[in-house]
XYZ file of C-alpha atoms in Angstrom:
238
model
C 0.000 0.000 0.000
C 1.441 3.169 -1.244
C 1.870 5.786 1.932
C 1.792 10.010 1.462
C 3.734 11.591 3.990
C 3.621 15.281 4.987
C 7.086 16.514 3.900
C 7.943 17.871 7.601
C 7.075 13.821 8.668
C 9.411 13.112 6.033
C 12.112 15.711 7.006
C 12.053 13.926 10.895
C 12.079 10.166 9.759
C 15.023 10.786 7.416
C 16.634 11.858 9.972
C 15.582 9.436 12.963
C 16.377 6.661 10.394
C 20.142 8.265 8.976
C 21.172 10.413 12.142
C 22.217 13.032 9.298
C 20.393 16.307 9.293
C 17.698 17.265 6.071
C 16.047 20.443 5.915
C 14.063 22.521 2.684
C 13.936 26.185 1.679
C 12.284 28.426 -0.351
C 14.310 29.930 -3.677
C 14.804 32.688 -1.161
C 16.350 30.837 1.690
C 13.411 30.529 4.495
C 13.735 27.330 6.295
C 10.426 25.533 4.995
C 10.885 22.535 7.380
C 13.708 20.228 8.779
C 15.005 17.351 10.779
C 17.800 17.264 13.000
C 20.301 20.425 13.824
C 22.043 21.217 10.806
C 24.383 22.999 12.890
C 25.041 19.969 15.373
C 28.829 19.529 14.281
C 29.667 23.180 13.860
C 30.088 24.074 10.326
C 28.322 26.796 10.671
C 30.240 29.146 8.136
C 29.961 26.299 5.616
C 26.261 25.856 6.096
C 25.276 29.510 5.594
C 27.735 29.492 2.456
C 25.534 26.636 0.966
C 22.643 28.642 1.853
C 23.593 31.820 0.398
C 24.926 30.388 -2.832
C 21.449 28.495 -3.452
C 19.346 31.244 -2.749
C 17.830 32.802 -5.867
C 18.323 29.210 -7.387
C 15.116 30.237 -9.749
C 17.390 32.550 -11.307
C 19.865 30.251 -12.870
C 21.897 29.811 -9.486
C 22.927 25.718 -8.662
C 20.228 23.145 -9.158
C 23.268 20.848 -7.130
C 26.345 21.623 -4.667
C 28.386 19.794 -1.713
C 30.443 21.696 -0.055
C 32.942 20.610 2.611
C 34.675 21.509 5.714
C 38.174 21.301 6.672
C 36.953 18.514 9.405
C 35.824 16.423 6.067
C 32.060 17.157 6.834
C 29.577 18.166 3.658
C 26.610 19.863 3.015
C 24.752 18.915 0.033
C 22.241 20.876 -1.700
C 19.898 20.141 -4.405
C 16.747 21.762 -6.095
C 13.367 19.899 -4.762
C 11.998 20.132 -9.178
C 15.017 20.876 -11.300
C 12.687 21.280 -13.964
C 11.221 24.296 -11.080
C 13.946 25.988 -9.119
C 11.094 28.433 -7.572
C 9.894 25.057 -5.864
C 13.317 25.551 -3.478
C 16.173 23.265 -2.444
C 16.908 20.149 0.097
C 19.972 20.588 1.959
C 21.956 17.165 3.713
C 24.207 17.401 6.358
C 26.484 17.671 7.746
C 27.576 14.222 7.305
C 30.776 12.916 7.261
C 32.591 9.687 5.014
C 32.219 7.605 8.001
C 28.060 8.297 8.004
C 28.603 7.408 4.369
C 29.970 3.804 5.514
C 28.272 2.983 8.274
C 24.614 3.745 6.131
C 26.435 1.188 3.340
C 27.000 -1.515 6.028
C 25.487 -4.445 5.459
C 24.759 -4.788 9.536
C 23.069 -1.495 9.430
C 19.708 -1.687 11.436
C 16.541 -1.235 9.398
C 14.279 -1.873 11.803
C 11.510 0.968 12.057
C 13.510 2.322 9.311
C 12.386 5.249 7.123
C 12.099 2.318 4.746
C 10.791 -1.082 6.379
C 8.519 0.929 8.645
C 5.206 -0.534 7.521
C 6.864 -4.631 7.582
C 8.874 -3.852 10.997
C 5.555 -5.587 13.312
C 6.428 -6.749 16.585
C 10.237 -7.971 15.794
C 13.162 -6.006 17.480
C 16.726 -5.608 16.005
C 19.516 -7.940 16.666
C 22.155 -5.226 16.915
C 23.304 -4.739 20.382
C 22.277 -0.878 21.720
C 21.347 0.199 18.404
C 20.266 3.797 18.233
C 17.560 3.118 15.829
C 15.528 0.941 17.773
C 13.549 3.623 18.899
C 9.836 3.917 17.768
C 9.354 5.968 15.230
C 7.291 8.268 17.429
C 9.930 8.463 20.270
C 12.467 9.175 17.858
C 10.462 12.064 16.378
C 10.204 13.333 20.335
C 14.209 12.959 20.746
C 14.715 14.861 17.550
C 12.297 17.383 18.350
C 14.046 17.827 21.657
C 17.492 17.884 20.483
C 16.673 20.754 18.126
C 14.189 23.051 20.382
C 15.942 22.402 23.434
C 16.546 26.315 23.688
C 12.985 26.768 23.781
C 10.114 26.073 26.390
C 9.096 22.949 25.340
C 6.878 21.094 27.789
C 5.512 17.546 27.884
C 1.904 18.524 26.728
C 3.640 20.184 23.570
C 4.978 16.951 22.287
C 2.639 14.485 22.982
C 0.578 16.870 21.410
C 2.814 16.865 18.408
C 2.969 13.421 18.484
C -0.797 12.868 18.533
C -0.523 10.311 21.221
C -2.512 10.498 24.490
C 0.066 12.437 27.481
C 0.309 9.413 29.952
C 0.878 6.938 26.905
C 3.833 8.764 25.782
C 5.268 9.207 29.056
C 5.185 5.373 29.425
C 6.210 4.989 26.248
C 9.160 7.253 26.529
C 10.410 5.821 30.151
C 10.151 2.572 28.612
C 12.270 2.900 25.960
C 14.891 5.743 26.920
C 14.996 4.727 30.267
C 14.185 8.490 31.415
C 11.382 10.431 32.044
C 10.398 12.988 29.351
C 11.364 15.894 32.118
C 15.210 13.728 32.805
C 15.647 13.774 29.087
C 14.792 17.302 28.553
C 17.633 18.211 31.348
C 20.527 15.594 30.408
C 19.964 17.673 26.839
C 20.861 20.707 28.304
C 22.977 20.437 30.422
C 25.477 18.617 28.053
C 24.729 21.402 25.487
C 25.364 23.652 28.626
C 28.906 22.518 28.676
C 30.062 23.878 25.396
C 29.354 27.427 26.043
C 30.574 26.925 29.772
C 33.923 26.782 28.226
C 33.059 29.894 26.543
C 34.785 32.113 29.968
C 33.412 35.192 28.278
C 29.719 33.966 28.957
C 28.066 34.151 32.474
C 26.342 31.695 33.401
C 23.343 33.440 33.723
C 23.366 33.439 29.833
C 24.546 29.843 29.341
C 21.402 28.951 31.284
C 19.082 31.405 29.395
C 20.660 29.790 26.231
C 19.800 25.969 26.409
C 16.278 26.932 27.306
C 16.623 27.622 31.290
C 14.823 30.744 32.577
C 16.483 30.438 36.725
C 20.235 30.378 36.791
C 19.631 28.759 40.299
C 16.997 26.119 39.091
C 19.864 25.659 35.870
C 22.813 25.178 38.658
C 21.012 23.128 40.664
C 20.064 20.512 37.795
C 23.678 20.806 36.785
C 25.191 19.550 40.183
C 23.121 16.859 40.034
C 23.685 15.325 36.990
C 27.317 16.746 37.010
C 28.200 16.408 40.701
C 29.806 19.570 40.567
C 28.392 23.126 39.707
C 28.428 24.652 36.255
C 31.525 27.147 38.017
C 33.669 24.209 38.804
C 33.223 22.432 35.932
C 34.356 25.389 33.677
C 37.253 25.609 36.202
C 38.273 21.586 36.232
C 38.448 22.178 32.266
């Protein structure tokens, strides 16, 4: 049976299934939809000189280009209709030769892959800890978190999202992450937390306000708990 997915659905199973970021834009650049962080790996000056070289892409610009960082991650961008540029342009990444390899691997898990969804039924993979064992709903509610953690997402937001009933996904979540939705939500930040901790420029008033805290004492607190040390002495011990 032939299956029509929303292109947003799409966007988010591409990327639970691959682990490598996909998101559209308009001929003009606005982000249409994605999946995944296009900026988790840095790259950040590479990804906005994609993005500015395919904009205007109705106007004879690329219909195709991969470019790559010194790091040997890519970004490749192609027109959704070649035969209609004003229709916009997919952009993959960043992924790296090794993403390349592991997706050719014959051992690769497919189950509740973008893929074998619809023949996956009640069988679970034989890899050991494979990543992509998730449901396909839980996965779409660890993407989702990994790329709005800045913002005040709550528990009734996603379930929402995911159109499953609020006390269903919260079993369904502990279940298979082993944390609760709230746990999740706060390992997330906190080890995004770290990278601008390093930052020694940045209080920590505004590392907290920037991975979606609004209390630098509710932010420290969590911290020392998971951490076993305060956000201060960690950016001293490093």
């Amino acid at each position: 049976m032939l299956m029509i997915q929303n292109p947003r659905d799409m966007a988010q199973d591409f990327y639970s299934s691959t682990f490598i970021p996909v998101s559209a834009y308009s001929c003009e650049g606005e982000l249409l939809y994605q999946g995944g962080d296009p900026y988790r790996r840095g790259g950040g000056e590479i990804f906005e000189r994609l993005l500015e070289r395919m904009r205007g892409s109705s106007k004879g610009g690329y219909s195709s280009l991969t470019l790559s960082s010194e790091d040997s991650y890519s970004y490749t961008a192609s027109s959704i209709n070649p035969v209609r540029p004003k229709d916009g342009f997919v952009v993959i990444g960043p992924y790296s030769p090794e993403d390349i390899g592991r997706l050719c691997r014959p051992e690769f898990c497919k189950f509740n892959n973008l893929l074998f969804s619809g023949f996956s039924g009640g069988s679970h993979c034989t890899l050991k800890d494979c990543k992509g064992c998730y449901s396909l709903k839980i996965r779409r509610a660890l993407d989702f978190i990994d790329t709005h953690y800045r913002d005040p997402i709550t528990l009734d937001e996603v379930a929402s999202r995911l159109e499953l009933n609020k006390c269903y996904f919260c079993t369904l979540f502990k279940q298979e992450t082993g944390r609760t939705f709230t746990a999740h939500l706060n390992h997330v930040r906190i080890e995004k937390s770290k990278r601008y901790l390093l930052q020694g420029n940045r209080s920590i008033l505004d590392v907290a306000l920037t991975v979606g805290y609004t209390s630098q004492n509710y932010y420290t607190i969590t911290f020392k708990k998971l951490m076993n040390m305060t956000p201060m002495e960690f950016r001293r011990s490093a």
